[in-house]
Coordinates of C-alpha atoms and ligand atoms in Angstrom, one line a residue:
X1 CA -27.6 54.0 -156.0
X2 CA -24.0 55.7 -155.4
X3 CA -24.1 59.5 -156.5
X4 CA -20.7 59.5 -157.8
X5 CA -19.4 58.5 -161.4
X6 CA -15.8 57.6 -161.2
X7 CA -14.7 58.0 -165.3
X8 CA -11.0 57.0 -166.9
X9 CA -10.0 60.1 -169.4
X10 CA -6.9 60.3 -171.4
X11 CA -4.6 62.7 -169.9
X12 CA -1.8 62.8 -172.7
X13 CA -1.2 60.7 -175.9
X14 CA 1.6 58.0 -175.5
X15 CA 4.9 57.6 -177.2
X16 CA 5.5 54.2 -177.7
X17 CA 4.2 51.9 -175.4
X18 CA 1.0 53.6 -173.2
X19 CA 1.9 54.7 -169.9
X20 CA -0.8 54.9 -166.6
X21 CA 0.3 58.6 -166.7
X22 CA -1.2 58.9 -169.7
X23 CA -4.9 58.4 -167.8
X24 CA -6.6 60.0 -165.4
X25 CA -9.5 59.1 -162.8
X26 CA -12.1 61.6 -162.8
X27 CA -15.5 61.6 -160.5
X28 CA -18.5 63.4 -161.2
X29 CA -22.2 63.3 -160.2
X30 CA -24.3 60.5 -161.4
X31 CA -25.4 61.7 -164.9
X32 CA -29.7 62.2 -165.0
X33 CA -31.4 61.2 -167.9
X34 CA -33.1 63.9 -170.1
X35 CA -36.3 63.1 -172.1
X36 CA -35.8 61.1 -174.5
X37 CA -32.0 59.6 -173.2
X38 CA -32.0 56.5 -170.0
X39 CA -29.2 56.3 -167.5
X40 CA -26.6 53.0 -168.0
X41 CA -25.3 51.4 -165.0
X42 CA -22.1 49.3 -166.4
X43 CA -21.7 46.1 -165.5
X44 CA -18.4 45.6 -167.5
X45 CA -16.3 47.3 -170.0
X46 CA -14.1 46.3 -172.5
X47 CA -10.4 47.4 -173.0
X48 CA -9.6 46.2 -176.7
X49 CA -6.2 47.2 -179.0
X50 CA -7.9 49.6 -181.2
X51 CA -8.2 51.6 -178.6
X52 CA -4.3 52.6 -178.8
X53 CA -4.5 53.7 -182.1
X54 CA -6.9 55.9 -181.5
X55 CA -4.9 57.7 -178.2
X56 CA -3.0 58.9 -181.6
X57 CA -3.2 62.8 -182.4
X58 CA -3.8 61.6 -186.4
X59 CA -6.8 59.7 -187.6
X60 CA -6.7 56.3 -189.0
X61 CA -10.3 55.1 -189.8
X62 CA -11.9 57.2 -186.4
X63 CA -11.3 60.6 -184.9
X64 CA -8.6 60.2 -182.6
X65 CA -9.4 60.0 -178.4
X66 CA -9.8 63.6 -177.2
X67 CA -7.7 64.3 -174.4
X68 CA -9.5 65.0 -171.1
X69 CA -12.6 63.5 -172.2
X70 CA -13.5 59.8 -171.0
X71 CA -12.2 57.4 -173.0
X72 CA -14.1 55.8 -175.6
X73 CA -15.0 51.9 -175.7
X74 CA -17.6 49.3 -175.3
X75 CA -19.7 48.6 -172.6
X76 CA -22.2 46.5 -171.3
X77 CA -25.0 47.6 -168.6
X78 CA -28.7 47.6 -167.1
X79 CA -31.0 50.2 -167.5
X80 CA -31.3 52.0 -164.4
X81 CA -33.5 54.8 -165.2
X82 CA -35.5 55.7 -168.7
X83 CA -37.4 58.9 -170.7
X84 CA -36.6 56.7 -173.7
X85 CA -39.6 54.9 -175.1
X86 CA -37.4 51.9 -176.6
X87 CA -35.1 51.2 -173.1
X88 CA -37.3 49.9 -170.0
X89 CA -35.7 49.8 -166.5
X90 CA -34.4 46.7 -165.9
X91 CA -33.3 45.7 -169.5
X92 CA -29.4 45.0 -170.5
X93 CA -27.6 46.9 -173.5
X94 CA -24.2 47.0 -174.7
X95 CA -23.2 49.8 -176.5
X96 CA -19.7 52.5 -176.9
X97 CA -20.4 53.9 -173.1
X98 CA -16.9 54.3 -172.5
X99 CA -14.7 53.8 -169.4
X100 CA -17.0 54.3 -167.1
X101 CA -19.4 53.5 -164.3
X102 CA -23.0 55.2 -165.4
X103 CA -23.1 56.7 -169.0
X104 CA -26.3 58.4 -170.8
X105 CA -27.5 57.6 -173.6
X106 CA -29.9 58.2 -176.5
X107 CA -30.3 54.9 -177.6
X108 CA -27.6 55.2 -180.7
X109 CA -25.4 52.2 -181.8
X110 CA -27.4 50.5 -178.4
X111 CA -28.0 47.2 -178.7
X112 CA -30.3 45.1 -176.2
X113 CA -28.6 41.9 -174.5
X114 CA -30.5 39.0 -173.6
X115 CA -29.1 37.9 -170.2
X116 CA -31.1 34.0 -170.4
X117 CA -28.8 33.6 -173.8
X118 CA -25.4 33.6 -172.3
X119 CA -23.6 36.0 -169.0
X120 CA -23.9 39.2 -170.5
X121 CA -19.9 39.5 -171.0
X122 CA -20.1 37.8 -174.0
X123 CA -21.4 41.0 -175.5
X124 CA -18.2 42.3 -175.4
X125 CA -16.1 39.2 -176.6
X126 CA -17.8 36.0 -178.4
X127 CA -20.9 37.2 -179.0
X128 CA -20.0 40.9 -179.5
X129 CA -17.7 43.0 -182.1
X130 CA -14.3 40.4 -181.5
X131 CA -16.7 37.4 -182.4
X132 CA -18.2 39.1 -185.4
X133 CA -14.8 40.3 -186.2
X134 CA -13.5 36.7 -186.1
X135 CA -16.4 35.2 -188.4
X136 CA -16.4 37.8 -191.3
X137 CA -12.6 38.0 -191.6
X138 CA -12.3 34.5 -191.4
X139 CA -16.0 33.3 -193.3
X140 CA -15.8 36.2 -195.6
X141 CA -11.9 37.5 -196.3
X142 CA -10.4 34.1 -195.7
X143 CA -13.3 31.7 -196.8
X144 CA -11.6 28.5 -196.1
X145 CA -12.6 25.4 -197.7
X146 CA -12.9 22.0 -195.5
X147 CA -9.5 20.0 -195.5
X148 CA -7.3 23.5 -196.0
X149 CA -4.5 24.8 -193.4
X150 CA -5.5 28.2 -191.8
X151 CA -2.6 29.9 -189.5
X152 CA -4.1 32.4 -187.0
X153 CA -1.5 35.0 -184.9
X154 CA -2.9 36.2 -181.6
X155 CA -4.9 33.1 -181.5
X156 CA -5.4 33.0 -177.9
X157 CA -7.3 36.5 -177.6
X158 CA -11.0 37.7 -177.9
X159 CA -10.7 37.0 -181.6
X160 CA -8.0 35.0 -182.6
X161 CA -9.4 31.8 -180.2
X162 CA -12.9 32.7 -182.3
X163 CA -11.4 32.6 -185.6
X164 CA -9.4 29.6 -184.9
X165 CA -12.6 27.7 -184.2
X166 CA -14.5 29.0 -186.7
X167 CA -11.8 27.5 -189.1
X168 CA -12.2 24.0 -187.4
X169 CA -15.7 24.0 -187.7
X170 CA -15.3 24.6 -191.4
X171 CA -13.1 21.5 -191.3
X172 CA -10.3 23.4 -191.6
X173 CA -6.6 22.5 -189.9
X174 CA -5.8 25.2 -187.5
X175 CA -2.1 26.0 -186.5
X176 CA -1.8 28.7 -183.8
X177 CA 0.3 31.0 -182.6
X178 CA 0.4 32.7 -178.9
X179 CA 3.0 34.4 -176.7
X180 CA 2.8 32.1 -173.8
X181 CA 2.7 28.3 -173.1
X182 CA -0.7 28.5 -171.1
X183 CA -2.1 29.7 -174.3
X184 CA -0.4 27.1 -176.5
X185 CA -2.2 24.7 -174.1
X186 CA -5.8 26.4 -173.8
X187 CA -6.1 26.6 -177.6
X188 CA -4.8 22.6 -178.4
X189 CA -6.3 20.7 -175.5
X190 CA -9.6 22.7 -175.1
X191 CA -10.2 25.1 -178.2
X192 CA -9.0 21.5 -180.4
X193 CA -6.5 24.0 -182.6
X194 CA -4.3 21.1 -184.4
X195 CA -1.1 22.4 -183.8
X196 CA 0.5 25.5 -181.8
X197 CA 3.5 27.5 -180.6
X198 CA 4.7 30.2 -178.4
X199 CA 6.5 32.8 -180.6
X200 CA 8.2 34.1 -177.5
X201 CA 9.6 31.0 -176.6
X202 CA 10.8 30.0 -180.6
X203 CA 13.4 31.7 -182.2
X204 CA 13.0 30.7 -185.7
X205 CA 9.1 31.0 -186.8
X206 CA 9.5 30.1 -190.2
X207 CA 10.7 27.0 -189.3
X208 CA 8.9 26.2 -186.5
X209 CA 5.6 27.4 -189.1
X210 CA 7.7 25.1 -191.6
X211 CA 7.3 22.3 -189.1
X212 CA 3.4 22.9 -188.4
X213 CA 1.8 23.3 -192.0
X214 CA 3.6 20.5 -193.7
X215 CA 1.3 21.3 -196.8
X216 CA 2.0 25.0 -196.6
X217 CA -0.7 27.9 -196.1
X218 CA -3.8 28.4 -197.8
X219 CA -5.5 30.9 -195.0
X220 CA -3.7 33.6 -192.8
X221 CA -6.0 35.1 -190.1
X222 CA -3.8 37.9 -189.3
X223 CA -4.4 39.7 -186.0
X224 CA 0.0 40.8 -184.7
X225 CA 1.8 41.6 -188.3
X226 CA 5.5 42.0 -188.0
X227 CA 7.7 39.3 -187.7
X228 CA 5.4 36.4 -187.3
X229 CA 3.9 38.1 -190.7
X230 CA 7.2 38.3 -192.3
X231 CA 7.6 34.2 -191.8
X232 CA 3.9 32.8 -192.6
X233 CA 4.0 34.6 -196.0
X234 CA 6.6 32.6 -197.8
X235 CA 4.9 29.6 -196.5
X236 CA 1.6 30.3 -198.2
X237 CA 0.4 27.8 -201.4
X238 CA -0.7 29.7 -204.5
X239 CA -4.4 31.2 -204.4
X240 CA -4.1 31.2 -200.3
X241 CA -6.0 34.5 -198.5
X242 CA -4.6 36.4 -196.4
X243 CA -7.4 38.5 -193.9
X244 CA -5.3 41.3 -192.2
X245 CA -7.4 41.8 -189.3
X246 CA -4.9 43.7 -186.7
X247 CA -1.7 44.4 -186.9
X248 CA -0.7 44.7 -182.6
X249 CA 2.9 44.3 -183.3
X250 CA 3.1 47.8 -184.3
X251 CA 0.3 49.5 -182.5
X252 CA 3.4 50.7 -179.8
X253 CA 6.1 51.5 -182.0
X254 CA 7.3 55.2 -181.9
X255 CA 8.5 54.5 -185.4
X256 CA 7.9 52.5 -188.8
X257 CA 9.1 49.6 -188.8
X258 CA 10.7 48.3 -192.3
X259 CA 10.4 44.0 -192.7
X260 CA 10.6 42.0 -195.4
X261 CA 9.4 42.4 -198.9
X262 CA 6.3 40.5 -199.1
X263 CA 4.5 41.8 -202.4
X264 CA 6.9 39.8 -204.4
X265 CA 5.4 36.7 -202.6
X266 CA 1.7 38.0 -203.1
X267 CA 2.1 38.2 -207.0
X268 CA 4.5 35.1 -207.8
X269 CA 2.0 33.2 -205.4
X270 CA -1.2 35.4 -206.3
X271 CA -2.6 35.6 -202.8
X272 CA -5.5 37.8 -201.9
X273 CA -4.3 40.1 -199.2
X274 CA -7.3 42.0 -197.5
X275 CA -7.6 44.5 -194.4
X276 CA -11.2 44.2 -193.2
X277 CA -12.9 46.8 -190.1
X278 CA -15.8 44.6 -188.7
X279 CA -17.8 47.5 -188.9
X280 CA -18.1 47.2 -192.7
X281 CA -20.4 44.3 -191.9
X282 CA -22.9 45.7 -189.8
X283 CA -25.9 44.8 -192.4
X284 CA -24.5 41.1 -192.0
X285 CA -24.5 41.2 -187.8
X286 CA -28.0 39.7 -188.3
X287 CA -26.4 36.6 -190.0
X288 CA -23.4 36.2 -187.6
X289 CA -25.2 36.8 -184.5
X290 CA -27.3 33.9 -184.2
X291 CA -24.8 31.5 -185.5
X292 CA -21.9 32.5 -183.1
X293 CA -24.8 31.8 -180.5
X294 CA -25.4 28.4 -181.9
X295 CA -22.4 27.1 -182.0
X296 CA -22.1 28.8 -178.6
X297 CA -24.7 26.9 -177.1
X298 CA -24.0 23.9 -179.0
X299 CA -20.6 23.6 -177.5
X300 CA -19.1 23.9 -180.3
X301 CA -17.7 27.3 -179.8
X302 CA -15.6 27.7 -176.1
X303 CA -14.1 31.5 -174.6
X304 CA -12.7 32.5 -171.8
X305 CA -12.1 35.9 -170.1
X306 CA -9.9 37.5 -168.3
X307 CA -11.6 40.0 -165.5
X308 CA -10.2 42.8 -163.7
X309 CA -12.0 44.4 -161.2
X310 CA -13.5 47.9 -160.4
X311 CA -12.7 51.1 -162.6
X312 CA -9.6 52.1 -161.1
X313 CA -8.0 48.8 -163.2
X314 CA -9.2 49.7 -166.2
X315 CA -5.5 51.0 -167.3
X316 CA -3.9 48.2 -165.7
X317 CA -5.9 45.8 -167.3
X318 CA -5.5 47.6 -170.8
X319 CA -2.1 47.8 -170.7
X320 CA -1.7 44.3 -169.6
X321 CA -3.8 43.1 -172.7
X322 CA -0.8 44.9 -174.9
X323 CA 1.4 42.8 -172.9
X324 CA -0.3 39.5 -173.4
X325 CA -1.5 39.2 -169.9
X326 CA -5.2 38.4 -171.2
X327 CA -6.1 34.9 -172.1
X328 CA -9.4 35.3 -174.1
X329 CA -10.9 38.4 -173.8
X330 CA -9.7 41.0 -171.5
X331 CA -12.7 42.9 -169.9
X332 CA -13.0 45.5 -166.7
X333 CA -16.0 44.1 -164.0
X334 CA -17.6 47.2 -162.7
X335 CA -20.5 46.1 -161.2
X336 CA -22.6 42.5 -160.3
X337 CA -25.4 44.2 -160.6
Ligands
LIG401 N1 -10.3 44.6 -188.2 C1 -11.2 44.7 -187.2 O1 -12.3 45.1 -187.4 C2 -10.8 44.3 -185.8 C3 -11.7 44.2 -184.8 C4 -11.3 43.8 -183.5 C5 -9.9 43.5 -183.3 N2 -9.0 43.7 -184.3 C6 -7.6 43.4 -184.1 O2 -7.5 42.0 -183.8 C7 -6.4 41.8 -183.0 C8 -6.8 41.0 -181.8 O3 -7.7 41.8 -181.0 P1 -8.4 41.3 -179.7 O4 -9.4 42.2 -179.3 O5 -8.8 39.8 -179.9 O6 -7.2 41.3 -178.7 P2 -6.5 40.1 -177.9 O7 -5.9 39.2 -178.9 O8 -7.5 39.5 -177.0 O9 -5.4 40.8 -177.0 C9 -4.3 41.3 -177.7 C10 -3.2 40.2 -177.7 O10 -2.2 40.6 -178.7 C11 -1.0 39.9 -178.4 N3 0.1 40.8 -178.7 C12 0.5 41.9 -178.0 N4 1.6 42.4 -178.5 C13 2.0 41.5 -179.5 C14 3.2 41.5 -180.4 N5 4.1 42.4 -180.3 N6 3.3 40.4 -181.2 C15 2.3 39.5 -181.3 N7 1.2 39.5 -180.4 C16 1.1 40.5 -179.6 C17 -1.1 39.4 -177.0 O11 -1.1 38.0 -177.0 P3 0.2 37.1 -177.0 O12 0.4 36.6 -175.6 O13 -0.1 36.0 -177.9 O14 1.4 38.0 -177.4 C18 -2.4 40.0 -176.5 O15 -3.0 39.1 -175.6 C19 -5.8 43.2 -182.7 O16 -4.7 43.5 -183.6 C20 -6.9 44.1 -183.0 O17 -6.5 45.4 -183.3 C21 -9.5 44.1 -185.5

């Protein structure tokens, strides 16, 4: 086993758009585990948007990123050494290990991954917090009813391509929109969404949405806010949900932002407008979990991933998500092991 931990910390808190200056590579000795703690060897990591509001001095929902400290996020691993009674050598656990390549632990917020079920990746995307985030803020803030026309932004990443299927397996029709006509064609040809466009290649997305939902909008699954927000609400039919899940458009601005006016819409049209943090559902993962696998194994429910390799692109690979570079979810391979 290598003696050396190479870590990713946050050197300085971006203005605007993140830049790699803003990270710095660290090494250190291979952590040893004390009683009671076992010693994680990552396997991958996940780079996810949240993760750039949190590089912010003020806190939103979570303390802020410290500076100089390795940055916080999901991983997934193998046990490589254990004084915990509950984690052999050998097993698989996904937990908040951070950007990393060995992390200690005392077992908290760890969760055991069962490799024969699917690759272990799919802790950190389909089966992990983006798939539970896509079937509570569609199931439970949307709850769309077979027949109905649910709209999902960012529908080609770790959650979006979730919740869009979720919706046609509730017998829903699913328009999606992407940045990018690879997308446009994973999500209609293989994911079965009925209709699609690429906002960056579409000037006018009201009428383009117009054009797609020729019965309007009963179900907004909301993950990029802004403009493509601005156009979907006026097409939404009275009673229609709206689940804000993200809002990515304006995760990199250095200031607000003023759009339209929507709250006239959401009384004259009474919509139910909800932010939801996945989190809030933990006491439900038990419910989720084994249906995501289901469908999973069924075939029902596709992903895809997008892998960069080796620690040292674990800021390349996060900023590229903000770009769009990632088609499904965007994760960081550290190890085969
Ligand atoms: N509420 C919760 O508990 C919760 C949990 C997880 C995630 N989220 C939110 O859900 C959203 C999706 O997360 P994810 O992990 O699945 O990420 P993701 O969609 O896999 O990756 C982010 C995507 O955002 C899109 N994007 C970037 N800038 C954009 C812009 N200005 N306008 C429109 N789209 C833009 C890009 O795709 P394009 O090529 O399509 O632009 C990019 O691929 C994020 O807003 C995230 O914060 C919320």
């Amino acid at each position: 086993m290598a003696t050396t931990n190479k870590q990713i910390l946050l050197a300085a808190r971006p203005t605007g758009f993140p830049q790699p200056t803003d990270f710095r590579l660290a090494e250190g000795p291979v952590p040893e585990p004390a009683a009671g703690e076992f010693l994680v060897g990552i396997s991958y990591l996940s780079v996810d948007p949240y993760m750039r509001g949190r590089m912010n001095a003020a806190r939103s929902y979570a303390d802020p990123q410290k500076l100089d400290e390795v940055m916080g996020g999901g991983a997934v691993g193998k046990v490589l050494a254990s004084r915990h009674p509950g984690f052999a050598e050998g097993e698989f656990v996904v937990g908040m290990f951070g950007w990393q390549q060995y992390a200690i632990s005392d077992g908290g917020g760890v969760v055991k991954v069962d490799p024969r079920l699917a690759p272990i990746s799919t802790s950190l995307g389909v089966l992990g917090m983006p798939g539970l985030t896509a079937y509570f803020g569609l199931l439970d803030v949307c709850a769309p009813r077979p027949g109905e026309t649910v709209v999902v932004s960012g529908a080609a990443g770790a959650v979006g391509s979730t919740a869009g299927q979720i919706a046609r397996i509730r017998g829903c029709r699913v328009v999606g929109i992407a940045g990018d006509d690879h997308k446009i064609r994973w999500i209609r040809e293989d994911l079965g969404f009925d209709a699609a466009f690429n906002y960056k290649a579409e000037a006018r997305f009201f009428e383009k949405l117009k054009e797609l939902c020729p019965a309007g909008i009963d179900c907004y699954f909301d993950n990029v806010g802004g403009a493509i927000t601005d156009a979907v609400f006026p097409l939404m039919n009275p009673g229609g949900r709206v689940a804000i899940c993200g809002q990515i458009a304006l995760y990199n601005l250095d200031k607000p932002d003023t759009g339209a006016r929507l709250l006239p819409l959401v009384l004259v049209r009474t919509l139910k407008v909800q932010g939801f943090l996945v989190f809030q559902y933990a006491d439900r993962y038990g419910e989720a979990f084994p249906q995501l696998a289901r469908w999973l194994q069924e075939g029902r429910l596709k992903y895809r991933e997008t892998v960069a390799e080796g620690i040292e692109n674990a800021v390349p690979a996060f900023l590229g998500m903000l770009r769009g570079e990632n088609i499904g979810k965007q994760l960081v391979r550290i190890s085969s092991r």
